[in-house]
XYZ file of C-alpha atoms in Angstrom:
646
model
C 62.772 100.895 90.879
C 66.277 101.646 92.360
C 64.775 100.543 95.672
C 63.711 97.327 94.145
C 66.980 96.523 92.356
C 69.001 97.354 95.778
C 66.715 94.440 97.585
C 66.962 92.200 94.927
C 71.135 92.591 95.160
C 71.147 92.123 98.693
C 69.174 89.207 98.458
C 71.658 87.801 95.772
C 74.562 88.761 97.855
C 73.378 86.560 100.909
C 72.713 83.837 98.655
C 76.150 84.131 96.719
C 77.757 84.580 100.470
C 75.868 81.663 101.690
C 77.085 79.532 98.558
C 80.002 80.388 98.912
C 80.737 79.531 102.567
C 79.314 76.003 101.430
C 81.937 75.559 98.353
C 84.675 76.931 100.813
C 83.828 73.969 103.103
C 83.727 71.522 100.170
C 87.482 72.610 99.624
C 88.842 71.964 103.198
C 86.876 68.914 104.101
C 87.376 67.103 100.757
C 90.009 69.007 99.016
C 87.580 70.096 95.649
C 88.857 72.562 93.096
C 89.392 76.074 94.439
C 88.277 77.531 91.250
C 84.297 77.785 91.940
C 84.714 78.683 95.511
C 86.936 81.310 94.192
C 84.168 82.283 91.727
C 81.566 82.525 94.118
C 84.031 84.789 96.583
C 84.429 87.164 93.104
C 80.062 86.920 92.650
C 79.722 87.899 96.390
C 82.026 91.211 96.336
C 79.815 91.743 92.965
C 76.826 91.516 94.609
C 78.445 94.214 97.522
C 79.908 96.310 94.632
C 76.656 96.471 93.032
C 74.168 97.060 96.050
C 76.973 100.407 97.068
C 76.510 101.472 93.152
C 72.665 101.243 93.462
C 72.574 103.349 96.484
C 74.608 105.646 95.529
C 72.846 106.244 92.730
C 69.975 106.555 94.453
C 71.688 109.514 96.320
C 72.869 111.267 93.070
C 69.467 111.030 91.635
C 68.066 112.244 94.934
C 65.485 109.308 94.540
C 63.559 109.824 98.070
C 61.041 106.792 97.569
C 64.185 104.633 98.923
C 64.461 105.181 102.722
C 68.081 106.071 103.030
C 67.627 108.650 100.400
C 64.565 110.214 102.138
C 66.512 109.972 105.929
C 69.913 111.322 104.584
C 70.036 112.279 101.399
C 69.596 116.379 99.893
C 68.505 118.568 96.931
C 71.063 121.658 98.410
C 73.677 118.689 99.342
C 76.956 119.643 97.516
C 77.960 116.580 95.181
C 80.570 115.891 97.488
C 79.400 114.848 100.325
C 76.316 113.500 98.791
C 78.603 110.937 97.624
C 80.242 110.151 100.645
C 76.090 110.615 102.292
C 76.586 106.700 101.574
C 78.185 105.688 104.818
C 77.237 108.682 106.553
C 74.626 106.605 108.615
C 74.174 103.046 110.055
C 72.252 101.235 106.772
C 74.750 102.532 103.844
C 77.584 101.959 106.085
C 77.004 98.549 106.459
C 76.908 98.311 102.306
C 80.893 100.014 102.757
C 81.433 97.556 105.225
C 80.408 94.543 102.989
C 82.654 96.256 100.057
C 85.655 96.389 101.746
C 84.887 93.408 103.607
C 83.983 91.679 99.718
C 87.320 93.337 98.812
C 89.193 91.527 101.199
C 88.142 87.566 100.670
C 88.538 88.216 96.885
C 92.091 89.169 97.606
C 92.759 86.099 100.105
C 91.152 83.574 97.532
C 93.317 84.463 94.734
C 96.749 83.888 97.005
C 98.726 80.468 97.122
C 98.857 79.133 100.757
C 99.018 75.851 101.871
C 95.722 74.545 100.832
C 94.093 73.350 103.819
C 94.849 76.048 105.768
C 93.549 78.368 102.984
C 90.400 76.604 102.621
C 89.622 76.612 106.132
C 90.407 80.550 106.489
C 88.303 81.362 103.430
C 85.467 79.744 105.286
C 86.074 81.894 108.420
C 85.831 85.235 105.857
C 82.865 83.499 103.718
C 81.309 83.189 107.314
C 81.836 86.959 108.324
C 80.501 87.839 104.809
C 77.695 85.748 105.418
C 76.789 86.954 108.364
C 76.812 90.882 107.558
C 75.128 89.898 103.965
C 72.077 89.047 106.768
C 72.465 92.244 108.959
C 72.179 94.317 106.032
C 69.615 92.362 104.216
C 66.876 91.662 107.214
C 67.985 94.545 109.748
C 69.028 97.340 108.116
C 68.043 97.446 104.257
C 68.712 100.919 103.347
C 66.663 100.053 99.997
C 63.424 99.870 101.704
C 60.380 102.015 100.225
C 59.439 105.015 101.904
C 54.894 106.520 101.695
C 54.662 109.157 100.783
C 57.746 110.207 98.638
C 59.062 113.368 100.258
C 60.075 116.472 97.865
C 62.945 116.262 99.855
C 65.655 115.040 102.204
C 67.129 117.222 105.233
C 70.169 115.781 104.001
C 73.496 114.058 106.154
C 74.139 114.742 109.872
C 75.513 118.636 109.485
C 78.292 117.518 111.153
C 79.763 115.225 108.403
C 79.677 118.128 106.025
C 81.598 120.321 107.418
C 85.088 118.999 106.868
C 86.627 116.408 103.585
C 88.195 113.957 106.198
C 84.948 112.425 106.398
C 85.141 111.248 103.010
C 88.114 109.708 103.761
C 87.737 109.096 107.772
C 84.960 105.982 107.743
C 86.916 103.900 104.675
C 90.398 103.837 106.265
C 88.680 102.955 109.229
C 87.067 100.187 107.918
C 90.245 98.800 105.821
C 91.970 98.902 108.752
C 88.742 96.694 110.807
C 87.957 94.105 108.298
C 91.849 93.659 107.505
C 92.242 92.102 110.661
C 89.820 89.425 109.503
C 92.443 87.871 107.956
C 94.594 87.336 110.834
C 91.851 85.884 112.505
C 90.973 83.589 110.059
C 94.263 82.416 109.876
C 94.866 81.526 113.476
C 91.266 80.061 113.510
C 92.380 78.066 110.496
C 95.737 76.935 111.758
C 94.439 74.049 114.352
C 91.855 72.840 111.697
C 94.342 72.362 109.128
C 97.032 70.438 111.445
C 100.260 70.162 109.965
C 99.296 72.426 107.631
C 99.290 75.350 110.169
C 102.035 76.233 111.577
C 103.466 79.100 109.119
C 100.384 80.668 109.359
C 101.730 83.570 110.898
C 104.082 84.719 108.483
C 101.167 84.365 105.948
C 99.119 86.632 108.128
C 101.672 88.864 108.665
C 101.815 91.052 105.890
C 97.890 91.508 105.769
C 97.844 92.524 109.650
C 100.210 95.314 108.744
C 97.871 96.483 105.880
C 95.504 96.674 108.357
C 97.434 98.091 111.127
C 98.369 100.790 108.549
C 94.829 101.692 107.008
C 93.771 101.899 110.867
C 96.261 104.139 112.277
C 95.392 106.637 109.327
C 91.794 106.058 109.830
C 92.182 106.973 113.769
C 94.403 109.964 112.942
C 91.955 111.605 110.529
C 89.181 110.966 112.717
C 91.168 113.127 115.342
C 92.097 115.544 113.015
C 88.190 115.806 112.074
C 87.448 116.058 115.756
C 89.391 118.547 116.221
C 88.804 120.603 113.485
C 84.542 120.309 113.355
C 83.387 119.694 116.660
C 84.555 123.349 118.180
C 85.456 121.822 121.329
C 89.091 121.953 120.376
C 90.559 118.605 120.855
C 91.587 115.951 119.037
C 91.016 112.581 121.591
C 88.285 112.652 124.443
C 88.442 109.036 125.113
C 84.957 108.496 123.771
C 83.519 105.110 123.718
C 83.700 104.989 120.052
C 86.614 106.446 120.043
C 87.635 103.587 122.596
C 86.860 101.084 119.980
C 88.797 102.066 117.809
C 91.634 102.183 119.733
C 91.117 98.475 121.251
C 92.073 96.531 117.733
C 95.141 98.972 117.095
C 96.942 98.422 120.249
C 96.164 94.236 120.092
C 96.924 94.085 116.385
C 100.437 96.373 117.411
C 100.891 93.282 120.124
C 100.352 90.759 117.414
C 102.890 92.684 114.878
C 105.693 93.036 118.266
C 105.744 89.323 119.287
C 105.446 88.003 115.605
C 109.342 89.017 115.710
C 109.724 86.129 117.858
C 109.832 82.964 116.877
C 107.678 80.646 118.697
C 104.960 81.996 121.058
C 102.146 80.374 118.625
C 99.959 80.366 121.483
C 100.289 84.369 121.970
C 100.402 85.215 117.794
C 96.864 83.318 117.731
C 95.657 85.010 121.008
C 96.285 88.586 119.790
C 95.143 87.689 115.988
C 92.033 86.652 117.054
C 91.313 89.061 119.767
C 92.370 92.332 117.350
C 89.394 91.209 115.380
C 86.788 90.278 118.427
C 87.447 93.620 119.330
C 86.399 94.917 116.117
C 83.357 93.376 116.486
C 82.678 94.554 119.727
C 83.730 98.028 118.413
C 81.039 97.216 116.147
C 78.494 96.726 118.881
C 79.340 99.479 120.332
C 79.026 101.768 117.423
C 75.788 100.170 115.887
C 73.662 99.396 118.409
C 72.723 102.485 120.313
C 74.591 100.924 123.472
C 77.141 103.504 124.175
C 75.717 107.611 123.756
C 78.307 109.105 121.539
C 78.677 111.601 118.438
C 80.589 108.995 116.577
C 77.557 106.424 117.354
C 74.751 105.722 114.969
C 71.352 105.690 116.423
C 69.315 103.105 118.155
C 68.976 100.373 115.838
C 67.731 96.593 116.033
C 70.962 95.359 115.168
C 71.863 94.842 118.776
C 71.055 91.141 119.623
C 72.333 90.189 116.325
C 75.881 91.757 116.734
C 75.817 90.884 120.415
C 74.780 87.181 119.411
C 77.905 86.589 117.128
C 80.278 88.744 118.915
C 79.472 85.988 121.818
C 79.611 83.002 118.873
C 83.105 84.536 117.528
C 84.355 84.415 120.863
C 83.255 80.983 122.016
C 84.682 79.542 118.921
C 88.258 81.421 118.338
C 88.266 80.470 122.597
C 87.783 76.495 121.742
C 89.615 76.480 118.391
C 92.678 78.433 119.172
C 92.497 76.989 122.601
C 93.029 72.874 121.380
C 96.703 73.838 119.540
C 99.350 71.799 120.894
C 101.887 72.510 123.357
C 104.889 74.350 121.851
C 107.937 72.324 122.233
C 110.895 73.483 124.611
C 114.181 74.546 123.444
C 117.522 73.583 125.357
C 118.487 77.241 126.883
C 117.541 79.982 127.760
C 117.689 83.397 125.737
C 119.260 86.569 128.580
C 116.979 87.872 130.443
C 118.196 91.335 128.848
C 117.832 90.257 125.030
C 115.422 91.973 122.107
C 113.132 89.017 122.579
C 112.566 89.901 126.382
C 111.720 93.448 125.822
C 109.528 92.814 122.693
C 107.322 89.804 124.900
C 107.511 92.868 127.472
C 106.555 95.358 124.796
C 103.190 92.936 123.928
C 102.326 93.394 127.212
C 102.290 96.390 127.749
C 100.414 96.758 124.917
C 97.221 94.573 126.283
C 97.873 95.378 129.948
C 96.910 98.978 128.224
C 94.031 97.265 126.323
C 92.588 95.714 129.002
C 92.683 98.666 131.242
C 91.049 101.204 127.757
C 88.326 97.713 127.469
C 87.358 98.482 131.710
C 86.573 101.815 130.685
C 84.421 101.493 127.972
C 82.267 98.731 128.516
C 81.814 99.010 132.792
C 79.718 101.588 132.294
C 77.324 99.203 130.093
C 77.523 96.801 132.925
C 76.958 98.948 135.967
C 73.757 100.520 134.288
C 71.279 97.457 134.430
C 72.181 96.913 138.177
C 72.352 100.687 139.125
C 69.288 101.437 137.406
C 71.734 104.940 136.582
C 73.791 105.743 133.552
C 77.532 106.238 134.573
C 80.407 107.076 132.526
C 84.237 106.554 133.103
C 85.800 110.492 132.555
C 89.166 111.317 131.148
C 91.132 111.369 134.324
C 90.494 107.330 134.640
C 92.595 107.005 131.564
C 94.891 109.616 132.475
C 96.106 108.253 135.614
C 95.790 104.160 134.161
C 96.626 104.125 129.736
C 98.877 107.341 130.084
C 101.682 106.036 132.333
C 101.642 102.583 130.345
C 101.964 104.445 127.219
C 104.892 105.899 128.797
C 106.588 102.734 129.599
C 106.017 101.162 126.190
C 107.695 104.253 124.526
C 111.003 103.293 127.100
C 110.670 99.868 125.697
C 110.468 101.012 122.122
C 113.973 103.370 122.909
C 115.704 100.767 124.616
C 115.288 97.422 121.887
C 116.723 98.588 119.382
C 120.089 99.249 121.385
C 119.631 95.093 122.006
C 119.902 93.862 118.059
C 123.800 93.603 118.873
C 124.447 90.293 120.699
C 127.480 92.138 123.296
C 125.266 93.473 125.784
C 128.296 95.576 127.052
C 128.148 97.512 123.530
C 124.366 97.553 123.819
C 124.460 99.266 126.922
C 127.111 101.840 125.622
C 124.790 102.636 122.940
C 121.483 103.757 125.397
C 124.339 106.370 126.701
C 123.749 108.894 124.563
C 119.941 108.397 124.210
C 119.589 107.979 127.654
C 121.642 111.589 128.194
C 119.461 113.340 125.439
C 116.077 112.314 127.550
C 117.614 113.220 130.668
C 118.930 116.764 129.002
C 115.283 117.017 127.205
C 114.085 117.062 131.096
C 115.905 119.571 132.185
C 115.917 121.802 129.306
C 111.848 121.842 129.156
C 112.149 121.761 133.391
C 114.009 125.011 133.332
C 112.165 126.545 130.514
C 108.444 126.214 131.083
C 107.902 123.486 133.936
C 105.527 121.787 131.798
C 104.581 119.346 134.510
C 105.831 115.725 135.509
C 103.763 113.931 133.024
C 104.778 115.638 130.216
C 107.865 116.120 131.188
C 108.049 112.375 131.422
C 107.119 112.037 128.012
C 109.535 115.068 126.983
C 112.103 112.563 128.248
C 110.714 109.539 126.885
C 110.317 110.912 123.454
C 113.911 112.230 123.419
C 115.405 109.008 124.297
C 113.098 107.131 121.696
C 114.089 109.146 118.304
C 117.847 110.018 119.919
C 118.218 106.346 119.734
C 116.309 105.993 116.470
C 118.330 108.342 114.831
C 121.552 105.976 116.273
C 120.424 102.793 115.186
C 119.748 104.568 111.360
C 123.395 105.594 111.347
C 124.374 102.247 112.104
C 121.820 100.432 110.044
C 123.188 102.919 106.701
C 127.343 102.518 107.654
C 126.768 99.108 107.313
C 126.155 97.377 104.177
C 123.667 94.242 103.474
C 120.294 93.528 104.991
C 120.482 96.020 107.664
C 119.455 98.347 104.835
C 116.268 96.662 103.634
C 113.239 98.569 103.320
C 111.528 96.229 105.955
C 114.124 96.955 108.722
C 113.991 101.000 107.822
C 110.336 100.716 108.247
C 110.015 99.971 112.141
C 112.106 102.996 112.533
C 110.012 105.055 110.679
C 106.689 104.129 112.257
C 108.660 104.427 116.011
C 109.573 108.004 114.583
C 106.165 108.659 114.374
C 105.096 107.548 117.490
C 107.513 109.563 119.241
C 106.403 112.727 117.541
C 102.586 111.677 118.546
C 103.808 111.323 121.912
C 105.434 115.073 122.541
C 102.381 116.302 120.079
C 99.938 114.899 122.612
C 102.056 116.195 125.899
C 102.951 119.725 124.683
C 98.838 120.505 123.399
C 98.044 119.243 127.188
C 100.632 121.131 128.993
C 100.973 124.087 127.168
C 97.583 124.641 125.673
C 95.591 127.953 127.100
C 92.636 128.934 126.437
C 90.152 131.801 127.990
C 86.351 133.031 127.412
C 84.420 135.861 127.187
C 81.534 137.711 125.707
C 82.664 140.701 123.913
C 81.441 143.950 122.192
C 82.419 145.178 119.044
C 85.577 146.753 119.164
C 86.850 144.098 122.369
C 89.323 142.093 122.985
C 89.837 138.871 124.493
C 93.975 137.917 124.654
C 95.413 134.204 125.723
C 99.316 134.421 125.869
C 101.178 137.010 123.547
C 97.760 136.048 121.226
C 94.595 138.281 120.444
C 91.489 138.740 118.634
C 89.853 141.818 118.326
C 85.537 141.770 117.655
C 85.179 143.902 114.509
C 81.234 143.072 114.090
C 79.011 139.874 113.216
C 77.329 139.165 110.214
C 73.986 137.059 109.435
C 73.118 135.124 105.867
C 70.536 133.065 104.887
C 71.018 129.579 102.897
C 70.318 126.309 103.396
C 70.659 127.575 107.078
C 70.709 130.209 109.012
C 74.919 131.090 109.509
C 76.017 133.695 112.141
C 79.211 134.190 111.556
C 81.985 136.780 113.929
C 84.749 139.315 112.196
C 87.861 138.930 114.473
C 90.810 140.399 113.834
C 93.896 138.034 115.405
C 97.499 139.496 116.332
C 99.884 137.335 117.438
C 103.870 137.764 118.112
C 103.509 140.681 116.611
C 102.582 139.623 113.307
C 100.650 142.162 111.299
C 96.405 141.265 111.383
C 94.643 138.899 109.859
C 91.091 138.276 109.956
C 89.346 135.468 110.840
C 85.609 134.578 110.993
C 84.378 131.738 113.005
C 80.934 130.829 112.371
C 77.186 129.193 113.957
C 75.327 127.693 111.832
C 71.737 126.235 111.468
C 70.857 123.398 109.585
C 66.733 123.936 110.052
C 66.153 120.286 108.557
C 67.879 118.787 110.962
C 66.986 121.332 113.632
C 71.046 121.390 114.733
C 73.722 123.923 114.976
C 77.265 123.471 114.297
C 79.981 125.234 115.365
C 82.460 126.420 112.827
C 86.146 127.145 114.436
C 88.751 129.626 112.576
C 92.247 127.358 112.501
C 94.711 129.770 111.928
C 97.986 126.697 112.018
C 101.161 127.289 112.680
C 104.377 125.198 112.752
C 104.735 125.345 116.207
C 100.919 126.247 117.203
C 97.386 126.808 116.437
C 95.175 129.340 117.620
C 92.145 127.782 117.833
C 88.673 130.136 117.905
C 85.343 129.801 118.494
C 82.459 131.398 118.227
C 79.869 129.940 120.992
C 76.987 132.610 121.111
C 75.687 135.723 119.444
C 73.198 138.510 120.867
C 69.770 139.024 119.045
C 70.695 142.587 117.938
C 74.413 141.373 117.011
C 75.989 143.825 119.516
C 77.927 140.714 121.205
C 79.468 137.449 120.719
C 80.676 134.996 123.187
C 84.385 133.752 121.880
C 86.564 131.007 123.217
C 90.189 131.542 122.102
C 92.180 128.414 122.940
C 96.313 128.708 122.324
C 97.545 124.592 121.277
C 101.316 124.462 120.767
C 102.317 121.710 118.829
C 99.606 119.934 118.285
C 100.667 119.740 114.770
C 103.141 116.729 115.506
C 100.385 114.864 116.020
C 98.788 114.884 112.713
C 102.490 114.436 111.077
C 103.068 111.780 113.333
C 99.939 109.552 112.895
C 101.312 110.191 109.291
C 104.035 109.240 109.610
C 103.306 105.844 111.706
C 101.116 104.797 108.888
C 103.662 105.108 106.291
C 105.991 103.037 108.534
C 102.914 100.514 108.318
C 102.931 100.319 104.545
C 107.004 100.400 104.143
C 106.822 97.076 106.362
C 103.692 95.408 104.723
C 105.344 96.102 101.302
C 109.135 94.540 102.298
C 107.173 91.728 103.910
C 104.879 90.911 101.132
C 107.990 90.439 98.544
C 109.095 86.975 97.476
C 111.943 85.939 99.963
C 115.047 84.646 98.284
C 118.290 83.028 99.113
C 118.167 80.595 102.744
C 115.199 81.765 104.143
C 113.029 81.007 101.138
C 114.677 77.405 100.567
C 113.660 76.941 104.235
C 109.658 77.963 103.605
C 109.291 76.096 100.585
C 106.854 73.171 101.059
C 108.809 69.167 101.021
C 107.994 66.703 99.056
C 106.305 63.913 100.818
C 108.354 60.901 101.160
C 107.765 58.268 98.799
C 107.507 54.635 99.858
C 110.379 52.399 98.255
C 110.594 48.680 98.519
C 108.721 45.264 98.242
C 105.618 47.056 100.277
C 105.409 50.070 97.695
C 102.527 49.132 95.430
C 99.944 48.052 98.395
């Protein structure tokens, strides 16, 4: 019944999608009332809202005659994560997908933009929504029947029950993908509408930040879930998937750097529209069995599909965004050394790093056809190529603010001090612990970066007026962040240790002034079979505490997970794991791993994303005084004289 209801709303969904892209072009091409397209953008998130509540229902009621029930779906499956079992594999994810995506074009249809221009990008999102509505409906209906009914299901990928992030990991993720639809639609839209076009980038602006927001949370707690489930005990192994996810972020952080400048249409509708190709690729990637990955979903027939309109997007954001007129010059020149200048340089950067992340991932999906070999592109490629750039951009980000002032002699007294806190941030960590040039590189960079920060704040709050508004606080706060990701990411990788061993009861294995002492292993039963190890952990001379890292396996899915023991602190983790256990118990094989300061990353991706929000809120407010007189629409000039009535 539940399966039947779930077709039958999918089926309504494409047709209210399909409708609705229709009425959308009615609107732009002949200027019709918005208010049934706009009802028909409301009936197609209903139709998405309602085919997520059927399956989900289906879960809670552990219905196994629908397919998705009977593939992921549990009788032992805590309530939990049988709710969040809905996007915990390719079919249901794609119903999330068309929520948030539904969510979205609801939102943009009930703003006031220049109508033309809003027409046109409503018919880009109807499009997209049209377009997935068919994925899920002929390639990957989760509502399909299953003969015969199993008792039961072996329940999600172990893996995704492990650790809450994953409840929250996959939605932000997807808020942060589909937001960028918007931009896109909007620089699509901007040619088609003509004069109408031009201010689409502020429009787009506060919606890209959203975005930019939701996705730099979404990446962080995927990290932190990384690191905390997978036992392997990092946080970023520059995973195809992982890749993907990346791509967007550091185009859409382009798009939000160069959008400070005025002008540059050409680049603002570049890096809008490639943010959100890349999404779609990312989408490739993840859905169609191309790349091997943990984060991937299986092999699936949605390949040629995605493939097919990732190639359509692309041709047509190429010949649309492509036709816009030439941007008039402007008598003079700005100095070479202005804020401009280094935030064109900053956007850069940004693709230049991109681009070089894009290589990576997809060369090995080009190579294999003609090699007839799988290949892969390790670590070290993006060590020696993204790393350095990364570096760069966070000199950038230190030195522009210094640049706001128009004196450039009292802009270049004000990098004095930064520049002599990174240089003393060198030499301290040098001295101390020879960390290594790369990290002492970002040591410096880092210290120059939130020195300078922490300058430009003082000024910003001495002086009165707009210097103190919430959207100029909020680039400072999301640089912060950065910055702390940054020496997070450099101290784990220089100072992290980690060692080995199989031990007896009663053994020791030490890393560093840290140790854990086997006190015996213990086996339950359950809905698998758990091994779990009784360490005792000393370190600094802190009294012990026990810990008990785990195996575990899940006999439905025929898979063990690793369980690490965490045990945080502010300025380290120790990170354990247990990795084998002897059939008479006598033994277990431990890896103790020693990460200092990895914490700073996790408060920094925070941190970032609440920079994100502080500017999408300040932008999205109504503008008042000279700059909102200057954005409000003109009348059209009425024709006076003899000539007036024909």
């Amino acid at each position: 019944m539940l399966g039947d209801l779930g077709t039958a709303g999918l089926a309504v969904g494409l047709a209210c999608a399909t409708l609705t892209a229709l009425l959308w072009v009615r609107v732009a091409l002949f200027g019709a009332a918005v208010r049934t397209a706009r009802r028909g953008t409301a009936a197609t998130l209903a139709a998405a809202a309602l085919a997520c509540g059927l399956l989900e229902t289906a879960l809670l009621r552990h219905d196994f005659s629908v397919r998705f029930v009977a593939e992921n779906g549990g009788r032992d499956v805590p309530l939990y994560y049988t709710l969040t079992s809905l996007w915990s594999a390719l079919d249901g994810s794609l119903l999330l997908w068309l929520l948030i995506l539904g969510g979205y074009a609801a939102l943009l249809a009930r703003r006031a933009y220049p109508p033309r221009l809003h027409a046109y990008a409503m018919v880009v999102v109807s499009v997209v929504m049209l377009f997935f509505f068919a994925l899920s409906t002929f390639a990957a209906n989760p509502f399909r029947a299953v003969s015969p009914v199993p008792v039961d299901g072996p329940g999600p990928n172990p893996l995704l029950q492990q650790h809450p992030a994953m409840g929250v990991h996959p939605p932000l993720l997807y808020a942060g993908y589909l937001g960028l639809v918007v931009p896109f639609a909007f620089a699509v839209a901007a040619p088609l509408a003509g004069r109408a076009g031009p201010g689409w980038v502020r429009m787009a602006r506060p919606w890209a930040l959203v975005a930019w927001a939701a996705l730099t949370a979404g990446i962080g707690m995927g990290a932190w879930w990384s690191y905390a489930v997978l036992g392997w005990g990092g946080y970023w192994a520059w995973d195809p998937v992982e890749n993907a996810s990346l791509l967007p972020w550091l185009t859409a952080t382009a798009f939000l750097h160069t959008t400070l400048v005025r002008g540059r249409v050409a680049w603002h509708g570049a890096l809008a529209c490639a943010s959100f190709l890349l999404v779609l690729l990312g989408t490739f990637l993840t859905r169609s069995g191309a790349v091997a990955s943990v984060h991937a979903f299986t092999d699936s027939p949605l390949g040629p599909m995605l493939l097919g309109f990732v190639l359509l997007a692309v041709v047509v954001s190429a010949v649309l965004t492509g036709r816009r007129a030439p941007e008039p010059t402007r008598p003079g020149r700005s100095p070479a050394l202005s804020r401009a200048t280094l935030v064109l340089v900053h956007g850069v950067l940004l693709v230049t790093i991109a681009a070089v992340v894009l290589i990576g991932t997809i060369l090995p999906l080009l190579t294999a056809p003609l090699t007839g070999a799988g290949s892969s592109v390790g670590p070290a490629y993006y060590q020696r190529t993204a790393v350095p750039l990364a570096v760069v951009v966070l000199l950038v980000m230190g030195v522009t603010p210094a640049l706001r002032v128009r004196d450039r002699s009292a802009a270049l007294r004000r990098l004095v001090v930064p520049a002599a806190a990174g240089l003393g941030t060198v030499a301290l960590a040098g001295l101390l612990s020879r960390p290594g040039p790369a990290a002492l590189t970002a040591f410096g960079a880092a210290g120059f970066v939130l020195t300078g920060l922490a300058g430009d704040l003082a000024h910003r709050l001495r002086r009165p007026g707009p210097h103190r508004r919430p959207s100029r606080l909020a680039g400072l706060v999301a640089h912060a962040g950065l910055a702390l990701v940054a020496v997070g990411v450099a101290g784990s990788s220089a100072y992290g240790r980690d060692a080995e061993r199989t031990l007896r009861v009663g053994e020791t294995l030490r890393v560093s002034d840290v140790a854990v002492r086997l006190i015996g292993v213990d086996r339950t039963g359950g809905g698998g079979m758990a091994v779990q190890a009784r360490l005792a952990l000393t370190a600094s001379g802190r009294a012990a505490r026990t810990i008990t890292p785990a195996l575990r396996y899940h006999a439905a899915r025929d898979t063990a997970v690793t369980v690490p023991a965490i045990d945080t602190r502010p300025l380290r983790d120790t990170y354990v794991t247990l990795l084998a256990v002897s059939q008479d118990s006598g033994t277990a094989t431990v890896r103790l791993a020693v990460n200092p300061l990895v914490g700073l990353i996790w408060a920094g991706g925070a941190l970032t994303a609440v920079g994100g929000l502080l500017a999408a809120a300040a932008t999205a407010r109504p503008r008042t005084g000279r700059a909102a007189r200057a954005d409000r629409p003109r009348p059209a000039p009425v024709a006076v004289g003899p000539g007036a009535a024909t």
